[in-house]
């Protein structure tokens, strides 16, 4: 076979293949409105979707999406007549919406032809806009997400549906449609929040954290958003040690954002932010922040406890003890009492050893017992009254009592 004949044969084969796949697209499109032919239409279009001659054709993906939407509408109509219609597969319906959306996203960038005048002409984009708008306004993607969650606990699919509901108003396709593009950020943020819940429930903490962050970025600023995002990063660090550094940094950033949003009205965020700053060698920032908060609410013992923790980490024992005493006196809750008794007792042990080694006067040693050991024992005893079954607290009390008795002058 000569070269020209070979080229001709290849061209002929390509033309025949292209013709066959285009015929499949046309046939599949005709079957869309024919009841009971969804499987056949899907079979035909799937061949065109995977064939190189038609896979880059906007019409292929447009038809594929329309097959799924028509299937959804037919099944949804059955449910409006009989919500318990056993013939209807709700999971399949919900999946058809996800598939349709993804197919439309494939079609959109392919649906543009530059005319001789240099203008961009589209064939299917207007219909895609109309169909997606109908699905969005009808809240059908939310229905799909709810179905995935309730029917089979299919959290990854629910995540996809909630995310799509949040993404649609931001599509360039809707930039000139004020009814959709003007959807408030907080409404979109609610969809991303629910996507995050689905990811969290499905054991995907990193995906969940990113969705919660997206919800915050869209002005959905409820306390739970921050709390779940922090919980996701905590779970991520436990799940995979390779993410520990990332998780710690993101927890600090999220706690900071929570504190900046709620101030000290949600103590958890301030607590985590202060802890994070301190452990990241940024104690100066933590101390400045706490001093400003204490100036605003000087009777809040938890603030003194936070500052005592920071002083403890930079080894300023005197200031740490002073703040722990203030914290335990103002807010004598269980955790504060334990932390205060532990720290004050430890500093007392250090001081009594130094006093004994330096042969200091008895009066100095008695002052140490009174100011440190007796104060530590006071707080530990109060803690034990709240919860008498804490072995760690028993050890603290034993150590304090031993030092008082062995240094009884």
XYZ file of C-alpha atoms in Angstrom:
409
model
C 0.000 0.000 0.000
C 1.468 3.353 -1.015
C 1.659 6.362 1.328
C -1.281 8.264 -0.193
C -3.545 5.243 0.013
C -2.608 4.719 3.656
C -3.395 8.355 4.536
C -6.693 8.093 2.689
C -7.618 4.939 4.597
C -6.833 6.581 7.965
C -8.909 9.610 7.040
C -11.786 7.396 5.998
C -11.656 5.393 9.225
C -11.591 8.597 11.313
C -14.548 9.990 9.399
C -16.519 6.786 9.881
C -15.756 6.771 13.637
C -16.720 10.430 13.979
C -19.927 9.805 12.065
C -20.786 6.815 14.251
C -20.246 8.724 17.506
C -22.117 11.796 16.280
C -24.950 9.475 15.382
C -24.859 8.120 18.952
C -25.158 11.664 20.324
C -28.104 12.422 18.032
C -29.811 9.127 18.897
C -29.285 9.640 22.625
C -30.735 13.143 22.388
C -33.838 11.835 20.639
C -34.378 9.282 23.393
C -34.411 11.897 26.168
C -38.128 12.534 25.877
C -39.017 8.885 25.316
C -40.204 7.363 28.573
C -38.343 4.296 29.760
C -35.309 4.763 27.523
C -32.885 6.333 29.986
C -30.609 3.263 30.064
C -30.348 3.126 26.271
C -29.695 6.886 26.064
C -26.973 6.594 28.706
C -25.366 3.688 26.873
C -25.218 5.641 23.607
C -23.902 8.857 25.122
C -21.312 7.063 27.251
C -19.681 5.792 24.039
C -19.484 9.348 22.704
C -18.152 10.669 26.033
C -15.179 8.299 25.921
C -14.417 8.482 22.212
C -11.755 11.004 21.191
C -13.770 12.152 18.194
C -16.687 13.424 20.296
C -15.302 13.766 23.840
C -14.293 17.376 23.126
C -17.652 18.315 21.698
C -19.892 20.519 23.860
C -22.984 18.832 22.507
C -21.882 15.442 23.846
C -21.741 16.673 27.435
C -24.828 18.842 27.030
C -26.853 15.833 25.918
C -25.366 13.671 28.686
C -26.461 16.229 31.286
C -29.935 16.555 29.811
C -30.433 12.785 29.966
C -29.762 12.883 33.702
C -31.972 15.916 34.298
C -34.878 14.409 32.394
C -34.507 11.203 34.395
C -34.548 13.215 37.625
C -37.619 15.191 36.606
C -39.557 12.072 35.631
C -38.767 10.361 38.931
C -39.425 13.511 40.937
C -42.837 13.818 39.308
C -43.645 10.305 40.526
C -42.792 11.356 44.070
C -45.081 14.386 43.871
C -47.929 11.987 43.111
C -46.895 9.347 45.644
C -44.016 10.203 48.037
C -43.720 6.495 48.899
C -43.589 5.217 45.330
C -41.481 2.057 45.615
C -40.470 2.275 41.959
C -38.421 5.400 42.626
C -34.736 5.061 43.523
C -33.989 8.290 45.389
C -30.256 7.655 45.540
C -30.121 7.212 41.766
C -32.153 10.393 41.370
C -29.785 12.363 43.584
C -26.745 10.996 41.745
C -28.262 11.975 38.407
C -28.235 15.629 39.539
C -24.570 15.476 40.530
C -23.701 13.854 37.201
C -25.720 16.429 35.258
C -23.945 19.295 36.962
C -20.510 17.812 36.250
C -21.437 17.190 32.617
C -22.573 20.793 32.223
C -19.256 21.978 33.636
C -17.556 19.876 30.964
C -19.738 21.367 28.232
C -19.372 25.045 29.155
C -15.696 25.613 28.229
C -16.242 23.679 24.986
C -19.277 25.745 24.032
C -17.563 28.719 22.444
C -16.807 29.449 18.819
C -15.046 32.588 17.616
C -16.865 34.099 14.641
C -15.211 35.790 11.672
C -15.806 39.116 13.413
C -13.901 37.936 16.461
C -16.937 37.506 18.685
C -17.572 34.481 20.897
C -20.676 32.528 19.958
C -22.236 29.882 22.206
C -24.823 27.258 21.364
C -25.747 25.538 24.613
C -24.761 27.935 27.394
C -28.164 29.657 27.603
C -29.941 26.332 28.023
C -27.384 25.231 30.607
C -27.964 28.462 32.522
C -31.733 27.956 32.456
C -31.571 24.340 33.600
C -29.095 24.999 36.406
C -31.096 28.015 37.529
C -34.281 25.920 37.716
C -32.497 23.239 39.728
C -30.953 25.805 42.051
C -34.127 27.796 42.706
C -36.024 24.533 43.211
C -33.377 23.593 45.816
C -33.007 20.216 44.176
C -29.304 19.945 45.029
C -30.258 20.430 48.679
C -32.828 17.688 48.218
C -30.090 15.470 46.781
C -27.785 16.218 49.704
C -30.529 15.420 52.206
C -31.309 12.192 50.359
C -27.678 11.067 50.423
C -27.473 11.804 54.143
C -30.729 10.152 55.127
C -31.123 7.203 52.801
C -27.730 5.483 52.971
C -25.478 7.836 54.936
C -23.568 8.567 51.741
C -21.611 11.476 53.109
C -19.170 12.026 50.187
C -22.081 12.406 47.773
C -23.905 14.680 50.223
C -20.746 16.770 50.453
C -20.729 17.133 46.653
C -24.386 18.172 46.537
C -24.047 20.783 49.284
C -20.886 22.136 47.647
C -22.628 22.464 44.290
C -25.470 24.389 45.942
C -22.880 26.794 47.331
C -20.874 27.039 44.104
C -23.636 27.750 41.594
C -24.203 31.463 42.426
C -20.479 32.049 41.941
C -20.309 30.558 38.464
C -19.277 32.974 35.723
C -22.314 31.703 33.850
C -24.556 33.617 36.275
C -22.550 36.839 36.452
C -25.248 38.738 34.552
C -28.203 37.048 36.278
C -28.865 39.201 39.325
C -31.409 36.725 40.694
C -28.650 34.165 41.212
C -25.411 36.153 41.453
C -26.940 38.341 44.168
C -27.542 35.365 46.473
C -26.015 36.478 49.764
C -22.730 35.087 50.916
C -24.268 33.789 54.133
C -26.726 31.597 52.182
C -23.864 30.148 50.184
C -21.882 29.830 53.403
C -24.669 27.744 54.922
C -24.307 25.275 52.042
C -20.554 25.045 52.593
C -21.145 24.557 56.321
C -23.430 21.604 55.581
C -20.852 20.265 53.132
C -18.326 20.417 55.954
C -20.657 18.489 58.263
C -21.012 15.794 55.610
C -17.248 15.521 55.167
C -16.740 15.424 58.945
C -19.388 12.707 59.303
C -17.745 10.741 56.501
C -14.349 10.722 58.205
C -12.689 13.313 55.950
C -11.456 15.995 58.384
C -9.232 17.881 55.931
C -12.015 18.217 53.364
C -14.384 19.195 56.147
C -12.013 21.835 57.501
C -11.676 23.423 54.064
C -15.468 23.551 53.694
C -15.896 25.190 57.104
C -13.226 27.716 56.157
C -15.104 28.376 52.917
C -18.282 28.918 54.936
C -16.484 31.525 57.056
C -15.130 33.229 53.951
C -18.721 33.564 52.758
C -19.733 35.352 55.971
C -21.406 32.374 57.613
C -20.010 33.258 61.017
C -21.802 31.097 63.536
C -19.920 29.672 66.487
C -20.311 26.094 65.238
C -18.410 26.840 62.031
C -15.254 27.738 63.945
C -15.687 24.897 66.443
C -16.108 22.250 63.747
C -13.146 23.565 61.765
C -10.933 23.326 64.848
C -12.291 19.828 65.583
C -11.466 18.774 62.018
C -7.842 19.820 62.372
C -7.602 18.074 65.740
C -8.934 14.888 64.126
C -6.577 15.314 61.170
C -3.525 15.519 63.446
C -4.635 12.355 65.227
C -5.408 10.567 61.966
C -2.130 11.352 60.184
C 0.983 12.623 61.984
C 2.247 14.105 58.717
C -0.386 16.811 59.152
C 0.460 17.771 62.742
C 2.254 21.028 61.887
C -0.401 22.060 59.374
C -3.188 21.190 61.806
C -1.625 23.136 64.670
C -1.108 26.241 62.554
C -4.628 26.098 61.147
C -6.143 25.584 64.595
C -4.358 28.735 65.765
C -5.569 30.670 62.714
C -9.147 29.467 63.171
C -9.113 30.178 66.904
C -7.772 33.652 66.162
C -10.571 34.247 63.641
C -13.096 32.991 66.204
C -11.707 35.300 68.864
C -11.734 38.273 66.472
C -15.369 37.489 65.631
C -16.744 36.775 69.108
C -14.181 38.351 71.440
C -14.225 36.708 74.849
C -17.918 35.831 74.514
C -16.816 32.367 73.357
C -13.957 31.514 75.764
C -12.868 28.428 73.807
C -11.468 30.471 70.922
C -9.438 32.759 73.165
C -8.203 29.733 75.114
C -6.972 27.926 71.992
C -5.516 31.085 70.482
C -3.522 31.871 73.625
C -2.303 28.273 73.881
C -1.260 28.321 70.250
C 0.592 31.631 70.487
C 2.408 30.510 73.617
C 3.510 27.158 72.236
C 4.631 28.895 69.024
C 6.994 31.151 70.990
C 4.757 34.205 70.652
C 4.175 34.750 74.359
C 4.584 38.518 74.015
C 1.543 38.702 71.720
C -0.442 36.455 74.066
C 0.444 38.570 77.129
C -0.446 41.818 75.404
C -3.808 40.429 74.290
C -4.633 39.058 77.746
C -3.660 42.260 79.511
C -6.062 44.175 77.269
C -8.859 41.684 77.963
C -8.200 41.812 81.721
C -8.375 45.611 81.621
C -11.873 45.271 80.113
C -13.119 42.534 82.486
C -10.835 42.444 85.553
C -13.148 40.065 87.453
C -12.869 37.272 84.862
C -10.720 34.653 86.561
C -10.277 32.585 83.390
C -8.263 35.427 81.836
C -5.819 35.331 84.762
C -5.574 31.563 84.360
C -4.661 31.991 80.695
C -2.036 34.589 81.562
C -0.657 32.359 84.347
C -0.211 29.612 81.723
C 1.756 31.972 79.495
C 3.988 33.145 82.358
C 4.545 29.520 83.333
C 5.753 28.693 79.823
C 8.268 31.548 79.823
C 9.414 30.521 83.330
C 8.245 33.620 85.157
C 7.187 31.745 88.289
C 6.264 34.723 90.457
C 3.873 36.238 87.919
C 2.462 32.810 87.101
C 1.714 32.076 90.771
C 0.173 35.519 91.304
C -2.172 35.049 88.359
C -3.113 31.496 89.348
C -4.035 32.716 92.828
C -6.124 35.498 91.306
C -7.782 33.051 88.909
C -8.635 30.508 91.611
C -10.070 33.185 93.879
C -12.198 34.817 91.170
C -13.291 31.680 89.279
C -12.840 28.580 91.460
C -13.843 26.029 88.843
C -12.357 22.539 88.868
C -9.695 22.954 86.160
C -8.543 26.315 87.490
C -8.206 24.959 91.044
C -6.156 21.968 89.877
C -3.845 24.029 87.649
C -3.343 26.595 90.394
C -2.599 24.031 93.119
C -0.159 22.148 90.882
C 1.812 25.224 89.825
C 1.863 26.920 93.245
C 2.922 23.664 94.915
C 5.760 23.132 92.396
C 7.090 26.649 92.915
C 6.854 26.105 96.686
C 8.991 22.944 96.426
C 11.575 24.825 94.384
C 11.717 27.682 96.888
C 11.897 25.516 100.015
C 14.801 23.571 98.533
C 16.647 26.769 97.775
C 15.938 28.049 101.299
C 17.232 24.855 102.874
C 20.327 24.791 100.657
C 21.097 28.414 101.524
C 20.357 27.938 105.240
C 17.861 30.777 105.182
C 16.151 31.913 108.424
C 13.217 29.877 109.696
C 10.906 32.845 109.190
C 11.609 32.760 105.436
C 10.794 29.061 105.265
C 7.563 29.557 107.200
C 6.575 32.278 104.745
C 7.139 29.851 101.864
C 4.941 27.260 103.547
C 2.208 29.804 104.152
C 2.336 31.569 100.771
C 2.836 28.484 98.608
C 2.082 25.136 100.241
C -0.888 26.250 102.332
C -2.347 28.189 99.382
C -1.813 25.224 97.053
C -3.443 22.878 99.586
C -6.399 25.249 99.932
C -7.098 25.142 96.193
C -6.470 21.391 95.925
C -8.903 20.716 98.777
C -11.584 22.782 97.042
C -10.987 20.822 93.835
C -11.310 17.520 95.679
C -14.641 18.637 97.094
C -15.852 19.046 93.496
C -14.463 15.703 92.304
C -12.988 13.363 94.925
C -12.046 10.638 92.417
C -9.051 12.108 90.592
C -5.803 10.171 91.208
C -3.691 13.034 89.814
C -5.234 15.416 92.325
C -4.502 12.937 95.132
C -0.816 12.977 94.139
C -0.766 16.794 94.205
C -2.282 16.802 97.717
C 0.172 14.124 98.947
C 3.170 16.121 97.666
C 1.941 19.344 99.244
C 1.140 17.651 102.567
C 4.518 15.909 102.634
C 6.369 19.195 102.132
C 4.348 20.931 104.822
C 4.974 18.125 107.336
C 8.661 17.660 106.514
C 9.288 21.393 106.838
C 7.282 21.973 110.010
C 9.429 24.479 111.923
